[in-house]
Short mmCIF file of C-alpha atoms in Angstrom, two decimals:
data_model
loop_
_atom_site.label_atom_id
_atom_site.label_comp_id
_atom_site.label_asym_id
_atom_site.label_seq_id
_atom_site.Cartn_x
_atom_site.Cartn_y
_atom_site.Cartn_z
CA MET A 1 -22.00 -151.86 -82.20
CA SER A 2 -24.28 -150.46 -79.49
CA LEU A 3 -26.76 -153.33 -80.10
CA TYR A 4 -24.17 -156.10 -79.96
CA PRO A 5 -23.63 -156.40 -76.17
CA ARG A 6 -27.34 -157.15 -75.70
CA GLY A 7 -26.65 -160.51 -77.33
CA GLY A 8 -29.15 -162.95 -78.70
CA TYR A 9 -28.37 -162.24 -82.35
CA GLY A 10 -27.82 -165.07 -84.82
CA ILE A 11 -26.13 -163.26 -87.70
CA LEU A 12 -24.82 -159.81 -88.57
CA LEU A 13 -25.28 -158.32 -92.03
CA THR A 14 -23.14 -155.23 -92.38
CA ASP A 15 -22.36 -152.65 -95.03
CA PHE A 16 -18.66 -152.06 -95.76
CA HIS A 17 -18.68 -148.33 -95.95
CA MET A 18 -20.38 -146.37 -93.23
CA PRO A 19 -19.54 -143.17 -91.40
CA GLU A 20 -18.12 -143.39 -87.86
CA MET A 21 -17.43 -147.14 -87.79
CA ASP A 22 -17.20 -149.13 -91.02
CA GLY A 23 -17.89 -152.85 -91.46
CA PHE A 24 -14.25 -153.81 -90.91
CA GLN A 25 -13.90 -151.86 -87.68
CA LEU A 26 -17.19 -153.29 -86.46
CA THR A 27 -16.02 -156.83 -87.24
CA ALA A 28 -12.68 -156.24 -85.50
CA ALA A 29 -14.46 -154.93 -82.40
CA ILE A 30 -16.81 -157.91 -82.26
CA ARG A 31 -14.07 -160.47 -82.88
CA ALA A 32 -11.95 -158.86 -80.16
CA HIS A 33 -14.84 -159.19 -77.74
CA GLU A 34 -15.45 -162.80 -78.79
CA ALA A 35 -11.81 -163.67 -78.11
CA LYS A 36 -12.81 -163.42 -74.44
CA THR A 37 -16.18 -165.19 -74.63
CA GLY A 38 -15.40 -167.91 -77.19
CA ASP A 39 -18.57 -167.07 -79.20
CA HIS A 40 -18.68 -166.64 -82.95
CA LEU A 41 -21.33 -164.43 -84.49
CA PRO A 42 -21.56 -165.05 -88.25
CA ILE A 43 -20.79 -161.75 -90.03
CA VAL A 44 -21.73 -161.24 -93.65
CA ALA A 45 -20.73 -158.06 -95.50
CA LEU A 46 -23.01 -156.29 -97.95
CA THR A 47 -21.25 -154.43 -100.74
CA ALA A 48 -22.11 -152.75 -104.01
CA ASP A 49 -18.47 -152.97 -105.15
CA ALA A 50 -17.75 -156.68 -105.28
CA LEU A 51 -14.33 -157.16 -106.88
CA PRO A 52 -12.22 -160.30 -107.38
CA GLY A 53 -10.43 -159.72 -104.04
CA THR A 54 -13.54 -158.92 -102.01
CA GLU A 55 -14.09 -162.42 -100.62
CA LYS A 56 -10.48 -162.69 -99.40
CA LEU A 57 -10.70 -159.21 -97.89
CA CYS A 58 -13.81 -160.25 -95.94
CA LEU A 59 -12.37 -163.54 -94.73
CA ASP A 60 -9.05 -161.91 -93.80
CA SER A 61 -10.82 -159.29 -91.74
CA GLY A 62 -12.72 -161.89 -89.75
CA MET A 63 -16.01 -161.92 -91.68
CA ASP A 64 -17.66 -165.13 -92.80
CA GLY A 65 -18.73 -164.10 -96.28
CA TYR A 66 -20.25 -161.33 -98.35
CA LEU A 67 -23.25 -160.58 -100.53
CA SER A 68 -23.15 -158.13 -103.41
CA LYS A 69 -25.80 -155.45 -103.66
CA PRO A 70 -28.40 -155.49 -105.07
CA ILE A 71 -28.93 -158.47 -102.84
CA ASP A 72 -30.38 -161.47 -104.58
CA SER A 73 -33.08 -163.11 -102.42
CA GLN A 74 -31.78 -166.58 -103.25
CA ALA A 75 -28.22 -165.66 -102.29
CA LEU A 76 -29.48 -164.19 -99.05
CA THR A 77 -31.50 -167.33 -98.34
CA ALA A 78 -28.45 -169.50 -99.02
CA MET A 79 -26.37 -167.37 -96.68
CA LEU A 80 -28.98 -167.57 -93.92
CA GLU A 81 -29.34 -171.33 -94.35
CA LYS A 82 -25.58 -171.72 -94.09
CA PHE A 83 -25.07 -169.63 -90.97
CA LEU A 84 -28.48 -169.82 -89.35
CA PRO A 85 -29.79 -173.35 -89.98
CA GLN A 86 -31.80 -173.13 -86.76
CA ALA A 87 -33.83 -170.27 -88.24
CA ALA A 88 -35.27 -172.31 -91.11
CA ALA A 89 -38.24 -173.38 -89.04
CA LEU A 90 -39.11 -169.76 -88.30
CA ARG A 91 -39.32 -168.67 -91.93
CA ARG A 92 -42.64 -167.79 -93.41
CA ARG A 93 -42.99 -168.89 -97.00
CA PRO A 94 -43.73 -165.93 -99.27
CA GLU A 95 -46.90 -167.68 -100.46
CA THR A 96 -48.36 -167.51 -97.00
CA ILE A 97 -47.60 -163.81 -96.67
CA LEU A 98 -49.43 -162.74 -99.81
CA PRO A 99 -53.15 -162.40 -99.93
CA PRO A 100 -54.13 -164.26 -103.12
CA ALA A 101 -55.86 -161.17 -104.56
CA GLU A 102 -52.54 -159.37 -104.86
CA MET A 103 -50.68 -162.17 -106.57
CA LYS A 104 -51.20 -161.07 -110.14
CA PRO A 105 -51.13 -157.30 -110.53
CA ALA A 106 -51.77 -156.04 -114.04
CA PRO A 107 -48.36 -154.68 -115.02
CA PRO A 108 -48.49 -150.96 -115.79
CA ASP A 109 -46.56 -149.71 -118.80
CA ILE A 110 -43.25 -149.06 -117.08
CA ASN A 111 -39.92 -149.45 -118.84
CA PRO A 112 -37.97 -152.01 -116.79
CA GLU A 113 -34.80 -150.00 -117.37
CA VAL A 114 -36.39 -147.10 -115.53
CA LEU A 115 -37.93 -149.27 -112.82
CA ASP A 116 -37.61 -153.04 -112.73
CA LEU A 117 -40.70 -154.14 -110.82
CA GLY A 118 -39.25 -157.65 -110.62
CA ARG A 119 -36.80 -156.45 -108.02
CA LEU A 120 -39.50 -154.99 -105.76
CA ARG A 121 -41.65 -158.07 -106.29
CA GLU A 122 -38.74 -160.30 -105.31
CA THR A 123 -37.97 -158.26 -102.21
CA PHE A 124 -41.50 -157.56 -100.97
CA GLY A 125 -43.43 -160.48 -102.42
CA SER A 126 -45.68 -158.17 -104.43
CA VAL A 127 -45.71 -154.62 -105.75
CA SER A 128 -48.25 -153.11 -103.37
CA GLY A 129 -48.43 -151.88 -99.76
CA ASP A 130 -44.92 -152.09 -98.31
CA ALA A 131 -43.19 -152.08 -101.69
CA LEU A 132 -45.02 -148.92 -102.75
CA SER A 133 -44.32 -147.06 -99.53
CA PHE A 134 -40.69 -148.07 -99.71
CA LEU A 135 -40.46 -146.96 -103.33
CA ALA A 136 -42.20 -143.65 -102.59
CA GLY A 137 -39.76 -143.02 -99.76
CA PHE A 138 -36.80 -143.80 -101.98
CA VAL A 139 -38.02 -141.62 -104.87
CA ALA A 140 -38.70 -138.76 -102.44
CA ASP A 141 -35.11 -139.03 -101.20
CA VAL A 142 -33.46 -139.20 -104.64
CA PRO A 143 -33.26 -135.38 -105.05
CA ASN A 144 -31.34 -135.18 -101.75
CA MET A 145 -29.00 -137.95 -102.84
CA ILE A 146 -28.43 -136.21 -106.17
CA ALA A 147 -27.88 -132.89 -104.39
CA ALA A 148 -25.28 -134.53 -102.16
CA ILE A 149 -23.30 -135.57 -105.25
CA GLY A 150 -23.67 -132.04 -106.62
CA ALA A 151 -22.46 -130.49 -103.38
CA GLY A 152 -19.38 -132.71 -103.46
CA LEU A 153 -18.67 -131.83 -107.08
CA ASP A 154 -19.17 -128.10 -106.45
CA ALA A 155 -16.75 -128.21 -103.55
CA ARG A 156 -14.39 -130.29 -105.73
CA ASP A 157 -14.48 -132.73 -102.84
CA ARG A 158 -13.96 -136.00 -104.67
CA GLY A 159 -14.42 -138.14 -101.55
CA GLN A 160 -17.76 -136.60 -100.64
CA ALA A 161 -19.06 -136.82 -104.20
CA ARG A 162 -17.91 -140.41 -104.50
CA HIS A 163 -19.52 -141.37 -101.22
CA ALA A 164 -22.83 -139.84 -102.32
CA ALA A 165 -22.65 -141.47 -105.79
CA HIS A 166 -21.90 -144.80 -104.18
CA ALA A 167 -24.89 -144.50 -101.85
CA LEU A 168 -27.19 -143.63 -104.75
CA LYS A 169 -25.85 -146.50 -106.86
CA GLY A 170 -26.48 -149.06 -104.14
CA ALA A 171 -29.94 -147.82 -103.25
CA ALA A 172 -31.06 -147.39 -106.88
CA ARG A 173 -29.87 -150.84 -107.94
CA SER A 174 -31.46 -152.48 -104.92
CA THR A 175 -34.73 -150.74 -105.70
CA GLY A 176 -34.63 -151.68 -109.39
CA ALA A 177 -34.09 -148.11 -110.62
CA ASN A 178 -31.57 -149.43 -113.11
CA ARG A 179 -30.82 -146.38 -115.24
CA LEU A 180 -30.32 -144.27 -112.15
CA GLY A 181 -28.08 -146.93 -110.64
CA GLU A 182 -26.06 -147.25 -113.84
CA LEU A 183 -25.50 -143.52 -114.07
CA ALA A 184 -24.51 -143.25 -110.40
CA SER A 185 -22.13 -146.16 -110.95
CA ASP A 186 -20.51 -144.38 -113.92
CA ILE A 187 -20.16 -141.23 -111.83
CA GLN A 188 -18.49 -143.21 -109.07
CA ASP A 189 -16.10 -144.80 -111.59
CA ARG A 190 -15.18 -141.42 -113.08
CA LEU A 191 -14.51 -140.03 -109.59
CA ASP A 192 -12.34 -143.06 -108.78
CA ASP A 193 -10.36 -142.06 -111.85
CA ASP A 194 -10.16 -138.46 -110.58
CA ASP A 195 -12.12 -137.34 -113.65
CA LEU A 196 -14.32 -134.63 -112.15
CA GLU A 197 -15.14 -133.20 -115.54
CA THR A 198 -16.88 -136.30 -116.90
CA ALA A 199 -18.43 -136.93 -113.49
CA GLY A 200 -19.83 -133.39 -113.61
CA PHE A 201 -21.29 -133.99 -117.04
CA LEU A 202 -22.87 -137.31 -116.07
CA TYR A 203 -24.26 -135.61 -112.98
CA GLU A 204 -26.35 -133.34 -115.21
CA ALA A 205 -28.11 -136.38 -116.66
CA LEU A 206 -29.31 -137.50 -113.23
CA ALA A 207 -32.21 -135.02 -113.26
CA GLY A 208 -33.80 -136.69 -116.31
CA THR A 209 -33.36 -140.10 -114.73
CA TYR A 210 -35.08 -138.90 -111.58
CA ASP A 211 -37.97 -137.43 -113.62
CA GLU A 212 -38.67 -140.68 -115.44
CA LEU A 213 -38.50 -142.59 -112.16
CA ARG A 214 -41.09 -140.26 -110.63
CA VAL A 215 -43.36 -140.78 -113.63
CA ALA A 216 -42.97 -144.54 -113.21
CA LEU A 217 -43.94 -144.28 -109.53
CA ASP A 218 -47.05 -142.26 -110.46
CA LEU A 219 -48.05 -144.87 -113.06
CA LEU A 220 -47.54 -147.61 -110.54
CA ARG A 221 -49.61 -145.85 -107.89
CA ALA A 222 -52.41 -145.24 -110.39
CA SER A 223 -52.44 -148.89 -111.45
CA VAL A 224 -52.56 -150.08 -107.86
CA SER A 225 -55.38 -147.74 -106.80
CA GLU A 226 -57.38 -148.70 -109.91
CA LYS A 227 -57.49 -152.25 -108.67
CA ARG A 228 -58.93 -151.30 -105.32
CA MET B 1 -42.19 -151.20 -145.20
CA THR B 2 -40.26 -154.06 -143.57
CA LEU B 3 -36.53 -154.64 -143.55
CA ALA B 4 -35.21 -157.82 -141.99
CA PRO B 5 -38.41 -159.70 -141.05
CA ASN B 6 -36.92 -161.67 -138.13
CA PHE B 7 -35.36 -158.64 -136.52
CA ASP B 8 -37.09 -157.19 -133.48
CA TYR B 9 -37.01 -153.46 -134.11
CA ALA B 10 -39.21 -152.82 -131.10
CA LYS B 11 -36.25 -153.59 -128.84
CA ILE B 12 -33.95 -151.00 -130.39
CA LYS B 13 -33.46 -147.81 -128.38
CA VAL B 14 -33.04 -144.71 -130.52
CA VAL B 15 -32.27 -141.08 -129.81
CA VAL B 16 -33.24 -138.49 -132.42
CA ILE B 17 -31.46 -135.13 -132.13
CA GLU B 18 -33.02 -132.49 -134.37
CA ASP B 19 -33.82 -128.85 -133.63
CA GLU B 20 -36.64 -128.41 -136.15
CA PRO B 21 -39.80 -129.84 -134.52
CA HIS B 22 -41.63 -130.86 -137.73
CA THR B 23 -38.60 -132.65 -139.08
CA ARG B 24 -38.19 -134.34 -135.72
CA GLN B 25 -41.77 -135.56 -135.80
CA LEU B 26 -41.31 -136.88 -139.33
CA ILE B 27 -38.19 -138.81 -138.38
CA ARG B 28 -40.05 -140.29 -135.41
CA SER B 29 -42.93 -141.34 -137.68
CA GLN B 30 -40.54 -142.96 -140.13
CA LEU B 31 -38.86 -144.89 -137.33
CA LEU B 32 -42.27 -145.96 -135.96
CA GLN B 33 -43.16 -147.17 -139.47
CA LEU B 34 -40.04 -149.33 -139.39
CA GLY B 35 -41.30 -150.94 -136.18
CA LEU B 36 -39.14 -149.05 -133.71
CA ARG B 37 -40.87 -148.20 -130.44
CA GLU B 38 -38.35 -146.80 -128.02
CA ILE B 39 -37.59 -143.40 -129.48
CA GLU B 40 -36.41 -140.45 -127.40
CA GLU B 41 -36.01 -136.96 -128.84
CA ALA B 42 -33.75 -134.01 -128.11
CA SER B 43 -33.63 -130.60 -129.75
CA ASN B 44 -29.92 -129.86 -129.45
CA GLY B 45 -26.62 -131.67 -129.01
CA LYS B 46 -26.36 -130.91 -125.31
CA ASP B 47 -29.77 -132.37 -124.44
CA GLY B 48 -28.98 -135.18 -126.87
CA MET B 49 -25.83 -136.06 -124.91
CA LEU B 50 -27.76 -136.10 -121.64
CA THR B 51 -30.42 -138.33 -123.20
CA VAL B 52 -27.79 -140.68 -124.61
CA VAL B 53 -26.12 -140.97 -121.23
CA ARG B 54 -29.50 -141.64 -119.61
CA ILE B 55 -31.02 -144.25 -121.93
CA ARG B 56 -27.87 -145.80 -123.54
CA PRO B 57 -29.39 -146.08 -127.03
CA HIS B 58 -28.37 -148.59 -129.68
CA ILE B 59 -28.22 -145.83 -132.28
CA VAL B 60 -28.47 -142.05 -132.59
CA PHE B 61 -29.86 -140.04 -135.51
CA CYS B 62 -28.50 -136.53 -135.38
CA ASP B 63 -28.85 -133.28 -137.29
CA ILE B 64 -25.69 -131.20 -137.80
CA HIS B 65 -26.73 -127.54 -137.78
CA MET B 66 -28.18 -126.78 -134.34
CA ASP B 67 -27.71 -124.17 -131.60
CA THR B 68 -26.37 -124.89 -128.09
CA MET B 69 -24.34 -127.87 -129.31
CA ASN B 70 -24.29 -128.73 -132.98
CA GLY B 71 -24.11 -132.24 -134.39
CA MET B 72 -20.38 -132.18 -135.04
CA GLU B 73 -19.66 -131.03 -131.46
CA PHE B 74 -22.06 -133.70 -130.22
CA LEU B 75 -20.15 -136.36 -132.15
CA LYS B 76 -16.77 -135.10 -130.93
CA THR B 77 -17.97 -134.98 -127.31
CA LEU B 78 -19.50 -138.44 -127.52
CA ARG B 79 -16.38 -140.03 -129.02
CA SER B 80 -14.18 -138.54 -126.31
CA LEU B 81 -16.52 -139.30 -123.40
CA LYS B 82 -14.74 -141.45 -120.84
CA VAL B 83 -17.65 -143.85 -120.41
CA GLU B 84 -16.99 -147.07 -122.31
CA SER B 85 -20.61 -148.13 -122.72
CA VAL B 86 -21.55 -144.84 -124.40
CA ARG B 87 -18.52 -143.67 -126.38
CA ASN B 88 -18.92 -146.02 -129.34
CA THR B 89 -22.67 -145.60 -129.82
CA PRO B 90 -23.38 -145.62 -133.59
CA VAL B 91 -24.33 -142.15 -134.87
CA ILE B 92 -25.99 -141.40 -138.18
CA PHE B 93 -26.06 -137.80 -139.36
CA LEU B 94 -29.32 -136.69 -140.95
CA THR B 95 -28.54 -133.38 -142.61
CA ALA B 96 -29.21 -131.17 -145.58
CA ASP B 97 -25.51 -130.34 -145.62
CA ALA B 98 -23.84 -132.37 -148.36
CA GLN B 99 -20.61 -130.38 -148.52
CA ARG B 100 -17.50 -132.44 -148.90
CA ASP B 101 -15.70 -130.73 -145.98
CA THR B 102 -18.54 -131.55 -143.59
CA VAL B 103 -18.59 -135.19 -144.67
CA VAL B 104 -14.81 -135.47 -144.29
CA LEU B 105 -14.93 -133.91 -140.82
CA ALA B 106 -17.73 -136.26 -139.77
CA LYS B 107 -15.65 -139.20 -140.93
CA GLU B 108 -12.68 -137.97 -138.90
CA HIS B 109 -14.87 -138.14 -135.80
CA ALA B 110 -15.91 -141.70 -136.59
CA ILE B 111 -19.42 -141.09 -137.88
CA ASN B 112 -21.21 -144.36 -138.70
CA GLY B 113 -23.55 -143.10 -141.40
CA TYR B 114 -24.40 -139.93 -143.29
CA LEU B 115 -27.82 -139.40 -144.83
CA VAL B 116 -28.71 -136.28 -146.79
CA LYS B 117 -32.24 -134.96 -146.21
CA PRO B 118 -34.92 -135.46 -147.30
CA VAL B 119 -34.59 -139.07 -146.21
CA PHE B 120 -37.05 -141.73 -147.33
CA GLY B 121 -37.63 -145.20 -145.90
CA ARG B 122 -36.55 -146.82 -149.17
CA PRO B 123 -34.78 -145.47 -152.22
CA ALA B 124 -36.91 -142.66 -153.67
#
């Protein structure tokens, strides 16, 4: 919200659940301000929990649409074309971004359930440079995210544990760490059902999922440096 | 040794739970012979459960007599786990225990198969 008054933005992509001010409160604040100016900033929600009623919820709260996480590049493009047609001319085609040498990386032997490279390739254009630094940053943060779930479970604070599981689910799925995302999703579901016991058991399996993800990252790094 | 020729065994995810390392290696070799490729191992029921939850296998081969969590406890825990995608995973016991009581108990906990060791790829 602190960026909004500066103006000049064409679209707002916002998460639903955030500390301090969530996506709904942010939308309400912006729409209230626009009631005076007559502007309309397109607002699109990003959510990892798309349910049958999600679209209505977004529209009712003054948003223009939503995208489910992990965000599909094509869906994002469609959304941008719908609300930001004037931006089409500014887009760089992915082909022009990629140096031709990096177009066809030899795929290392990584189980796509552990790490789906397709997702990184789709998001970054190739699995090198930016994609690798992003992935390394995510993998380095996974132990903290797991610990946050553990802290919530230890304190029997269902809300805190759920929040942490939800964050891990969204980030893991968006990154292509599918097993990790699946497990975090199951933990979130069990917590929604107030089943701390099963959630606690599933939590124990996170460590193994993190280990295999780290191995996948190492393999990927090795395969990329080999090519240089 | 081939079974159904048009069946892609390489895509089947298996967990083998067996505490005796040589036996475990033999089971792995037999499964590799059958064309299976994605085989994860665990040496007790507890680790087996964690592995099952992590990789979501199509089938589990499990010993019965083990420390930490034995095969029967593993089966009971699995069948009562409140995670839909895992609870009904097919489990085959691989055991030297052929006692009637054990077989009956396994059946009560919805075991899917019961093989008495030593197990061969085709009828001995």
